[in-house]
RNA sequence: GCGCCCGUAGCUCAGUUGGAUAGAGCAACGGAUUUCUAAUCCGUUGGUCACUGGUUCGAGUCCAGUCGGGCGCGCCA
């Protein structure tokens, strides 16, 4: 189904004689007093043609044929074209929307293949609050892309290789507490890592033994490989528990180690093509001078002027590092899935790394680079009330499992207070849906590039722009349907819609906007736009709910209002689902 | 020092890619309920969009500079 702006743009295009490169865009009206949609094209055209904008607008208006869609088109202000939709046309569109399993979202002409690289926890470390944004954001983008109709590959690029395993192996062999490992494998692995890491700083012999264990692992020593696999297995099982709770799944989980045999060929190619060269015993990629100095990721300025800031692809000890791993991974993904886009969901501190990596890729495989979009989707940090990075009271990093537990506990206390009569099992389930929903929504609501302040009270509030508020809108609709069933009334399926009351028309228009919003959300990788839309939808629904009694109305009006409820519920459930948030049937 | 990001109501945040008189929520105050879940809705108060200049019909948005904050800057990822 086409969106309304798309339809109006077609009409506008037919009415403009020579648009040139002026975008004939239709946007929602900035103020509902002006109408429903507006076009600014006349002002842009007037500027280019050096004409009076209102005269240009008048010319367009003269040729514009939208009588079937709009009750009025007016010229206002400096040359705005304001479109007001016919209520009966809105009604017909909502009828179409009701039959559309895609909820008004246009189907892409050519579905893309999108690889999404997100979450990426490290083996032998507990998942902590730092992983939540990547996990939730990446999962939401994957769900949105899939819903729109693209093919999605969810790829968990876990950190399962690197120098830390030398220390972990030393710790495993010398200070491992089996009972503790049994109870909480990741906590124990973290403990032995910290233990050995601390001793390495004080004792060179420990550092040396860690180095030797690492060399043994890398050269295929059977015992160390076995222990390494055991660490991965234990870690993966903990990851799976968390992902299960969050409702997150992956299509592939290929850790860094998967790319080991591809690393040296990558370095060799870069060297052979003179993209990389030796420097201080390492292989490095330097600037090719194709960009202005300020924009060049391989240059940096200090007191003495511009100096090199190379990307290291092979360390002086002969080991490759993450730039190389990422390049090998990129090569593998191109060969395996031929994606149109690869999305990397990480925190903002890695911006320079990705700019360098993308740039090396461009120089290494220019033809492939021209056909794939590489998107570094980065996000800010989570802060505590004090404005500093979010930590526990004792100053530790917050473990993700603990955070989710606390969300459910706090939510359970709320639900129990409000609805003590419900059986405990049901209160637990409601608390799970609300608690996890609140955490996810709080994370997805702010613009992802800013830091945001974590607050239990705010995210769990039933007032304002929160998950519980949105879930409540859905629950109220379900309550209507429950009452209907209890009264033994039959719902007339597929009854005609009658949008008469202004609140009904407003709700209809709002429902039709979903299809406009969702493609933008994916294009900009910004689920917060969807969150804001859903809030507006819930708000508009509540206004309808107040103004238009459903069960107390009669006949065709009642049947129509029930249909509006049904579509609203479906859209709320689907929309929240795309944010990874479930809805309860009662709360 | 250089780069990236941020600075919008007392607080937490939006702002449809340059549009019309800058919007929500919380907090404060005032209304609406024999309820379809008031877990809601309606209203009032609250602004030098950090500052200065520039670009143009038009700037919170783009450009330059200043102030303030976060992050990053050769062998961690």
XYZ file of C-alpha atoms (C1' of nucleotides) in Angstrom:
664
model
C 0.000 0.000 0.000
C 1.316 3.453 -0.914
C 1.673 6.141 1.693
C -0.310 9.359 1.441
C 2.782 11.532 0.845
C 3.795 9.174 -1.970
C 0.363 9.550 -3.577
C 0.380 13.321 -3.226
C 3.920 13.529 -4.563
C 2.801 11.755 -7.732
C 0.029 14.289 -8.190
C 2.402 17.120 -7.444
C 4.936 15.838 -9.944
C 2.250 15.780 -12.616
C 1.407 19.391 -11.816
C 4.910 20.837 -11.926
C 6.177 21.632 -15.377
C 9.931 21.443 -14.924
C 10.916 20.430 -11.401
C 14.624 20.144 -12.204
C 16.410 18.766 -9.174
C 13.958 20.312 -6.712
C 12.611 17.572 -4.449
C 8.823 17.539 -4.671
C 8.370 16.354 -1.135
C 5.187 16.177 0.855
C 5.500 16.261 4.620
C 3.041 16.222 7.469
C 1.698 19.681 8.187
C 3.739 21.450 10.835
C 0.505 22.453 12.561
C -2.840 20.698 12.188
C -4.516 24.081 11.809
C -2.875 24.369 8.402
C -4.136 21.011 7.195
C -2.890 17.446 7.094
C 0.047 17.619 4.685
C 2.123 20.370 3.151
C 4.454 20.915 0.222
C 7.252 23.469 0.241
C 8.146 22.875 -3.400
C 6.741 26.186 -4.635
C 9.175 28.158 -2.475
C 12.110 26.038 -3.593
C 11.118 26.357 -7.248
C 10.604 30.079 -6.898
C 14.083 30.462 -5.506
C 15.609 28.592 -8.423
C 13.520 30.435 -11.017
C 13.811 33.781 -9.267
C 10.055 34.158 -9.222
C 7.484 35.073 -6.641
C 6.777 31.928 -4.584
C 3.076 32.611 -4.310
C 2.832 32.969 -8.077
C 4.604 29.637 -8.522
C 2.285 28.098 -5.928
C -0.680 29.451 -7.833
C 0.588 27.882 -11.066
C 0.992 24.526 -9.354
C -2.409 24.795 -7.743
C -3.946 25.497 -11.119
C -2.669 22.225 -12.565
C -2.945 20.108 -9.438
C -5.646 17.416 -9.486
C -6.292 16.074 -5.993
C -10.048 16.593 -5.682
C -10.585 12.910 -4.954
C -8.145 12.980 -2.020
C -8.368 16.477 -0.612
C -11.219 18.652 0.454
C -9.021 21.707 0.048
C -5.575 22.803 -1.069
C -4.577 26.254 0.038
C -1.678 28.584 -0.492
C -0.498 30.091 2.760
C 2.330 32.071 4.233
C 5.385 32.476 2.059
C 4.127 29.919 -0.475
C 3.190 26.785 1.378
C 0.717 24.412 -0.211
C -1.521 22.995 2.494
C -3.524 19.842 1.811
C -6.567 18.872 3.806
C -7.773 15.294 3.384
C -11.398 14.390 2.764
C -12.717 12.480 5.788
C -14.458 9.946 3.544
C -11.199 9.365 1.681
C -9.362 8.825 4.988
C -12.114 6.367 5.859
C -11.539 4.445 2.631
C -7.779 4.381 3.259
C -8.274 3.001 6.746
C -10.518 0.340 5.211
C -7.564 -0.620 3.001
C -5.243 -0.513 5.985
C -7.468 -2.929 7.851
C -7.071 -5.530 5.123
C -3.323 -4.941 4.817
C -1.227 -7.461 6.706
C 1.692 -5.056 6.217
C -0.113 -2.278 8.116
C 0.323 0.258 5.352
C 4.076 -0.094 5.039
C 5.091 -0.028 1.371
C 6.778 -3.164 0.102
C 10.264 -2.401 -1.235
C 10.599 -2.737 -5.000
C 13.752 -4.740 -4.569
C 14.286 -6.368 -1.163
C 17.764 -5.800 0.177
C 20.023 -8.139 2.045
C 21.175 -6.470 5.250
C 23.774 -7.936 7.586
C 23.454 -6.573 11.107
C 26.442 -6.981 13.396
C 25.354 -6.358 16.961
C 25.688 -7.317 20.633
C 29.205 -8.819 20.288
C 29.899 -9.865 23.874
C 33.276 -11.180 24.973
C 33.932 -14.754 25.989
C 34.709 -15.209 29.698
C 33.211 -11.864 30.660
C 29.705 -11.435 32.035
C 27.419 -9.423 29.793
C 27.004 -6.046 31.420
C 25.004 -2.906 30.931
C 27.425 -1.820 28.211
C 26.070 -4.556 25.942
C 22.444 -3.617 26.300
C 22.268 -0.798 23.790
C 23.936 -2.680 20.977
C 21.816 -5.745 21.650
C 18.486 -3.942 21.857
C 19.166 -1.478 19.059
C 20.509 -4.133 16.692
C 17.636 -6.493 17.422
C 15.079 -3.758 16.820
C 16.677 -2.740 13.519
C 16.714 -6.381 12.451
C 13.028 -6.787 13.272
C 12.134 -3.572 11.451
C 14.123 -4.488 8.340
C 12.521 -7.921 8.263
C 9.045 -6.518 8.700
C 9.567 -4.103 5.826
C 10.499 -7.065 3.668
C 14.268 -7.199 3.548
C 16.430 -10.222 4.092
C 18.324 -9.871 7.340
C 21.389 -11.703 8.614
C 21.840 -11.207 12.355
C 25.490 -11.789 13.050
C 26.907 -11.991 16.569
C 30.614 -11.297 16.221
C 31.677 -12.498 19.644
C 35.101 -11.755 21.105
C 36.488 -15.256 21.414
C 40.137 -14.646 20.537
C 42.908 -12.407 21.713
C 45.634 -11.894 24.254
C 43.264 -12.208 27.213
C 43.180 -15.969 26.727
C 46.798 -16.292 27.809
C 45.869 -14.933 31.218
C 42.639 -16.897 31.335
C 44.536 -20.130 30.666
C 47.050 -19.374 33.413
C 44.205 -18.597 35.773
C 42.269 -21.709 34.794
C 45.295 -23.895 35.459
C 46.359 -22.280 38.733
C 43.569 -20.538 40.648
C 40.292 -21.924 39.288
C 37.616 -22.623 41.893
C 35.587 -25.512 40.445
C 32.637 -24.997 42.760
C 32.463 -21.319 41.870
C 32.697 -22.199 38.200
C 29.755 -24.543 38.679
C 27.666 -21.819 40.319
C 28.427 -18.926 38.012
C 30.921 -19.677 35.232
C 31.287 -16.123 33.983
C 31.782 -14.648 37.413
C 34.525 -17.181 38.101
C 36.186 -16.651 34.737
C 36.095 -12.945 35.320
C 37.642 -13.483 38.749
C 40.549 -15.590 37.506
C 41.168 -13.130 34.688
C 41.346 -10.206 37.089
C 43.527 -12.222 39.437
C 46.097 -13.117 36.787
C 45.912 -9.725 35.160
C 46.804 -8.085 38.491
C 49.683 -10.499 39.073
C 51.001 -9.891 35.552
C 51.412 -6.240 36.357
C 53.573 -7.047 39.372
C 55.364 -10.198 38.280
C 57.085 -10.542 34.913
C 57.238 -14.336 35.220
C 53.422 -14.533 35.357
C 53.236 -12.320 32.302
C 55.692 -14.594 30.541
C 53.701 -17.721 31.400
C 50.556 -16.057 30.077
C 52.382 -15.276 26.872
C 53.493 -18.882 26.571
C 50.000 -20.242 27.157
C 48.743 -17.922 24.445
C 51.419 -19.111 22.015
C 50.491 -22.728 22.797
C 46.824 -21.964 22.167
C 47.591 -20.223 18.905
C 49.797 -23.064 17.710
C 47.045 -25.599 18.317
C 48.012 -27.167 21.644
C 45.326 -29.761 22.355
C 44.906 -29.049 26.050
C 44.675 -25.291 25.670
C 42.325 -25.583 22.713
C 40.109 -27.806 24.841
C 40.031 -25.328 27.706
C 39.422 -22.474 25.281
C 36.443 -24.317 23.766
C 35.129 -24.987 27.257
C 35.297 -21.264 28.060
C 33.404 -20.470 24.881
C 30.795 -23.126 25.608
C 30.194 -21.830 29.137
C 30.038 -18.246 27.922
C 27.688 -19.027 25.065
C 25.291 -20.743 27.397
C 25.155 -17.598 29.526
C 24.687 -15.417 26.466
C 21.848 -17.667 25.336
C 20.100 -17.264 28.682
C 20.209 -13.484 28.377
C 19.179 -13.501 24.711
C 16.325 -15.817 25.605
C 15.073 -13.386 28.216
C 15.403 -10.473 25.826
C 13.789 -12.336 22.938
C 16.868 -11.749 20.801
C 18.073 -14.317 18.286
C 20.941 -14.574 15.818
C 21.263 -16.247 12.451
C 24.987 -16.708 12.780
C 27.408 -16.524 15.667
C 30.893 -16.405 14.224
C 33.496 -15.311 16.704
C 36.724 -13.571 15.848
C 38.523 -16.929 15.877
C 36.478 -18.034 12.862
C 38.469 -15.584 10.760
C 41.922 -16.593 11.982
C 43.068 -18.289 8.784
C 41.863 -15.352 6.691
C 43.921 -12.741 8.553
C 47.344 -13.222 7.021
C 46.052 -13.406 3.448
C 44.339 -10.072 4.059
C 47.560 -8.526 5.346
C 49.480 -10.029 2.440
C 47.079 -8.564 -0.118
C 47.212 -5.165 1.494
C 50.981 -5.338 1.466
C 51.194 -6.596 -2.116
C 48.948 -3.795 -3.335
C 51.012 -1.319 -1.353
C 48.029 -0.257 0.698
C 49.914 -1.326 3.830
C 53.596 -0.962 4.528
C 56.012 -1.774 7.337
C 56.518 0.809 10.051
C 58.252 0.314 13.393
C 58.041 -3.440 12.842
C 54.286 -3.366 12.265
C 52.259 -3.350 9.056
C 50.304 -0.155 8.786
C 47.951 1.622 6.427
C 48.742 5.298 6.013
C 46.865 8.112 4.361
C 46.557 8.100 0.592
C 45.973 11.837 0.620
C 42.579 11.541 -1.029
C 40.816 13.523 1.678
C 41.311 16.952 3.201
C 43.538 16.667 6.245
C 40.790 17.426 8.747
C 38.654 14.615 7.349
C 41.411 12.066 6.900
C 41.103 9.206 9.427
C 44.810 8.459 9.004
C 46.000 11.899 10.046
C 45.987 13.661 13.331
C 47.201 17.063 14.395
C 49.288 17.869 17.423
C 51.491 20.791 18.477
C 53.968 20.089 15.695
C 51.350 19.867 12.957
C 49.786 16.962 11.092
C 51.214 13.541 11.772
C 50.326 10.006 10.732
C 47.647 8.063 12.550
C 47.882 4.760 10.727
C 45.608 1.757 10.999
C 47.667 -1.184 12.195
C 46.868 -4.381 10.349
C 49.703 -6.490 11.752
C 51.364 -5.845 15.081
C 55.130 -5.973 15.457
C 54.775 -9.321 17.262
C 53.235 -10.762 14.094
C 49.664 -10.915 15.364
C 46.825 -9.278 13.507
C 44.470 -6.983 15.333
C 40.880 -5.872 15.102
C 41.119 -3.809 11.942
C 42.363 -6.908 10.145
C 39.735 -9.119 11.737
C 37.037 -6.691 10.705
C 38.346 -6.596 7.144
C 38.464 -10.393 6.959
C 34.964 -10.514 8.398
C 33.771 -8.004 5.845
C 35.290 -10.048 3.042
C 33.614 -13.202 4.342
C 30.238 -11.485 4.587
C 30.486 -10.196 1.028
C 31.357 -13.650 -0.283
C 28.704 -15.403 1.768
C 25.640 -13.169 1.603
C 26.379 -10.504 -1.042
C 24.700 -7.929 1.188
C 23.461 -4.517 0.063
C 24.217 -3.117 3.481
C 26.199 -4.057 6.551
C 25.223 -2.384 9.802
C 27.654 -2.250 12.716
C 25.979 -1.415 16.011
C 28.643 -0.285 18.506
C 29.284 2.556 20.871
C 30.486 5.891 19.589
C 34.046 5.502 20.769
C 34.786 3.257 17.824
C 34.024 5.881 15.192
C 37.627 6.434 14.210
C 38.237 2.699 13.928
C 35.298 2.249 11.573
C 36.239 5.255 9.466
C 39.707 3.768 9.049
C 38.399 0.272 8.403
C 35.862 1.476 5.815
C 38.557 3.536 4.152
C 40.994 0.615 3.936
C 38.189 -1.497 2.497
C 37.474 1.160 -0.125
C 41.095 1.101 -1.223
C 41.343 -2.660 -1.063
C 38.118 -3.549 -2.936
C 36.835 -0.435 -4.700
C 34.337 -2.301 -6.872
C 32.810 -4.154 -3.918
C 32.801 -0.961 -1.880
C 30.704 0.744 -4.524
C 27.914 -1.802 -4.210
C 27.584 -2.132 -0.456
C 26.543 0.426 2.113
C 28.561 0.230 5.316
C 26.798 1.864 8.235
C 28.381 2.442 11.591
C 25.323 2.819 13.794
C 26.788 4.196 16.987
C 25.311 5.163 20.299
C 26.164 7.079 23.477
C 26.598 5.882 27.030
C 24.161 5.174 29.795
C 24.628 7.532 32.725
C 23.546 7.300 36.343
C 21.668 10.006 38.240
C 25.006 11.655 38.984
C 25.718 12.169 35.299
C 28.588 9.686 35.389
C 28.612 6.262 33.691
C 25.918 4.003 35.121
C 27.349 1.846 37.935
C 26.098 -0.001 41.001
C 26.141 1.778 44.358
C 29.454 0.144 45.142
C 30.880 1.381 41.849
C 30.891 -1.914 39.941
C 29.683 -2.311 36.389
C 26.068 -3.453 36.327
C 25.626 -7.007 35.110
C 22.919 -7.350 32.521
C 21.293 -10.320 34.267
C 21.043 -8.301 37.486
C 19.586 -5.347 35.642
C 16.859 -7.486 34.084
C 16.147 -9.128 37.451
C 15.736 -5.752 39.081
C 13.433 -4.540 36.309
C 11.182 -7.537 36.835
C 11.293 -7.194 40.629
C 10.390 -3.530 40.620
C 7.643 -4.147 38.122
C 6.331 -7.075 40.178
C 6.055 -4.869 43.251
C 4.069 -2.325 41.222
C 1.725 -4.886 39.693
C 1.155 -6.548 43.051
C 0.250 -3.272 44.634
C -2.145 -2.291 41.898
C -3.654 -5.678 41.250
C -3.223 -7.854 44.330
C -6.130 -10.117 43.394
C -4.358 -11.640 40.406
C -2.635 -15.000 40.958
C 1.074 -14.653 41.582
C 2.073 -16.520 38.441
C 0.113 -14.058 36.322
C 1.561 -11.090 38.198
C 5.038 -12.495 37.557
C 4.351 -12.797 33.858
C 2.887 -9.295 33.632
C 5.873 -7.942 35.575
C 8.243 -9.666 33.182
C 6.587 -8.115 30.140
C 6.360 -4.651 31.696
C 9.795 -4.674 33.328
C 11.719 -5.820 30.265
C 9.594 -3.583 28.062
C 10.401 -0.594 30.260
C 14.158 -1.213 30.053
C 14.086 -1.637 26.293
C 11.827 1.328 25.672
C 13.924 3.611 27.866
C 16.925 2.594 25.798
C 15.292 3.041 22.394
C 13.370 6.261 23.087
C 16.204 8.806 23.216
C 18.187 9.740 20.135
C 20.826 7.025 20.031
C 23.814 9.332 19.612
C 23.308 11.078 22.913
C 24.166 9.801 26.363
C 21.059 9.063 28.398
C 20.246 9.086 32.066
C 19.064 5.816 33.529
C 16.115 6.111 35.903
C 13.973 3.252 37.190
C 11.234 5.604 38.319
C 10.905 7.284 34.975
C 10.974 4.179 32.818
C 8.498 2.274 34.991
C 6.055 5.154 35.310
C 2.615 4.624 33.828
C 2.461 8.268 32.859
C 4.298 9.893 30.046
C 6.246 8.390 27.185
C 7.013 4.977 28.668
C 6.531 1.317 27.812
C 3.850 0.805 30.484
C 1.840 3.701 29.066
C 1.918 2.169 25.587
C 1.193 -1.293 26.913
C -1.735 0.121 28.825
C -3.298 1.493 25.650
C -3.224 -2.033 24.261
C -4.569 -3.518 27.481
C -7.509 -1.126 27.517
C -8.498 -2.279 24.041
C -8.245 -5.906 25.075
C -10.437 -5.071 28.036
C -13.126 -3.817 25.677
C -13.017 -7.053 23.726
C -13.152 -9.046 26.961
C -16.209 -7.123 28.120
C -17.772 -7.686 24.748
C -17.247 -11.422 24.971
C -18.513 -11.539 28.569
C -21.711 -9.834 27.483
C -22.106 -12.519 24.872
C -22.122 -9.975 22.063
C -20.915 -10.957 18.669
C -18.435 -8.717 16.961
C -19.416 -8.062 13.389
C -16.274 -8.949 11.527
C -15.342 -6.612 8.751
C -18.011 -4.059 9.570
C -17.881 -0.814 7.634
C -15.902 2.049 9.142
C -17.626 5.324 9.933
C -15.185 8.066 10.839
C -17.520 10.773 12.073
C -16.269 12.185 15.358
C -13.079 14.296 15.022
C -11.323 11.878 17.371
C -12.186 9.014 15.031
C -10.830 10.857 12.015
C -7.698 11.818 13.949
C -7.120 8.194 14.922
C -7.614 7.068 11.340
C -5.044 9.555 10.069
C -2.616 8.542 12.782
C -2.935 4.867 11.898
C -2.137 5.681 8.277
C 1.144 7.338 9.284
C 2.758 4.078 10.345
C 3.690 3.302 6.759
C 5.368 6.695 6.407
C 7.404 6.372 9.569
C 8.787 2.861 9.372
C 10.942 3.172 6.212
C 12.547 6.317 7.669
C 13.302 4.478 10.876
C 15.298 1.899 8.950
C 16.945 4.371 6.594
C 18.288 6.432 9.497
C 18.734 3.429 11.808
C 16.717 5.295 14.413
C 14.092 3.256 16.267
C 13.433 6.269 18.500
C 11.384 7.690 15.632
C 9.180 4.600 15.840
C 8.950 4.913 19.625
C 7.793 8.504 19.254
C 5.227 7.514 16.655
C 3.821 4.782 18.890
C 3.531 7.261 21.723
C 1.571 9.604 19.465
C -0.596 6.686 18.408
C -1.331 5.702 22.017
C -2.079 9.326 22.791
C -4.430 9.680 19.844
C -6.094 6.417 20.760
C -6.642 7.541 24.339
C -8.272 10.739 23.108
C -10.602 8.621 20.945
C -11.241 6.332 23.885
C -12.299 9.254 26.055
C -14.451 10.936 23.433
C -16.029 7.915 21.740
C -17.574 5.248 23.953
C -17.351 1.927 22.181
C -19.518 -0.561 24.025
C -22.112 2.063 24.906
C -22.547 3.057 21.299
C -24.868 1.119 19.038
C -25.305 -0.454 15.677
C -23.021 0.542 12.848
C -21.198 3.103 14.979
C -20.334 0.510 17.577
C -19.212 -1.968 14.940
C -17.019 0.709 13.378
C -15.457 1.703 16.683
C -14.692 -1.900 17.475
C -12.865 -2.089 14.163
C -10.850 1.012 15.020
C -9.944 -0.628 18.322
C -8.892 -3.782 16.550
C -6.575 -1.990 14.117
C -5.130 0.174 16.894
C -4.393 -2.875 19.017
C -2.796 -4.672 16.100
C -0.627 -1.680 15.318
C 0.425 -1.122 18.917
C 1.310 -4.777 19.335
C 3.167 -4.914 16.037
C 4.962 -1.617 16.583
C 6.066 -2.480 20.091
C 7.068 -5.903 18.774
C 9.410 -4.165 16.331
C 11.053 -2.527 19.338
C 11.357 -5.978 20.892
C 8.631 -5.204 23.428
C 5.770 -7.572 24.271
C 2.272 -6.597 25.391
C 0.310 -8.134 28.267
C -3.406 -8.899 27.897
C -4.128 -7.256 31.251
C -1.999 -5.362 33.725
C 46.657 20.386 20.557
C 43.430 17.961 16.744
C 38.952 15.134 15.528
C 33.861 13.316 16.588
C 29.451 14.150 19.513
C 26.502 17.069 22.768
C 24.448 22.016 24.891
C 16.468 23.225 23.632
C 11.255 24.912 29.830
C 13.205 23.808 37.006
C 14.194 18.108 35.576
C 14.250 14.128 31.502
C 13.951 14.521 26.365
C 11.607 15.163 21.050
C 12.043 18.269 16.931
C 9.770 14.620 9.980
C 16.693 16.433 7.219
C 16.117 24.592 5.846
C 9.709 25.966 6.854
C 4.767 28.991 9.353
C 3.531 31.224 16.427
C 9.931 25.676 18.962
C 6.811 20.625 21.167
C 6.030 16.301 24.827
C 6.472 13.971 29.650
C 7.744 14.771 34.819
C 7.228 18.505 38.585
C 3.491 22.812 40.045
C -1.577 24.538 39.660
C -6.930 23.925 37.914
C -10.783 20.773 35.883
C -13.336 15.857 34.186
C -14.848 9.625 36.969
C -22.290 5.959 39.378
C -15.297 4.014 34.316
C -14.972 0.492 28.304
C -8.795 -0.159 33.514
C -8.689 7.815 36.179
C -2.674 3.135 35.038
C -6.665 8.057 31.510
C -8.142 12.709 29.371
C -8.615 18.329 29.004
C -6.523 23.018 30.520
C -2.883 26.830 32.898
C 2.116 28.322 34.161
C 6.998 27.704 32.337
C 11.993 29.404 26.404
C 17.706 34.794 24.750
C 17.042 26.771 21.327
C 24.947 27.953 25.306
C 27.055 32.732 23.007
C 28.578 35.892 18.630
C 28.558 36.608 13.624
C 27.402 34.719 8.550
C 24.517 32.299 4.371
C 18.600 33.598 2.532
C 12.321 34.833 1.377
C 13.002 31.807 6.104
C 18.020 28.948 10.853
C 16.997 25.011 16.941
C 18.531 22.733 12.124
C 23.594 24.803 7.432
C 28.807 27.660 7.752
C 32.745 30.231 10.846
C 34.348 31.470 15.620
C 33.847 31.522 21.180
C 32.431 29.224 25.933
C 31.085 24.717 28.557
C 30.631 19.059 28.863
C 31.569 13.786 27.063
C 34.580 10.580 24.107
C 38.736 9.345 20.967
C 43.839 10.014 19.191
C 50.329 3.102 16.789
C 50.640 -1.946 18.038
C 43.186 -3.361 23.393
C 38.404 -3.956 20.922
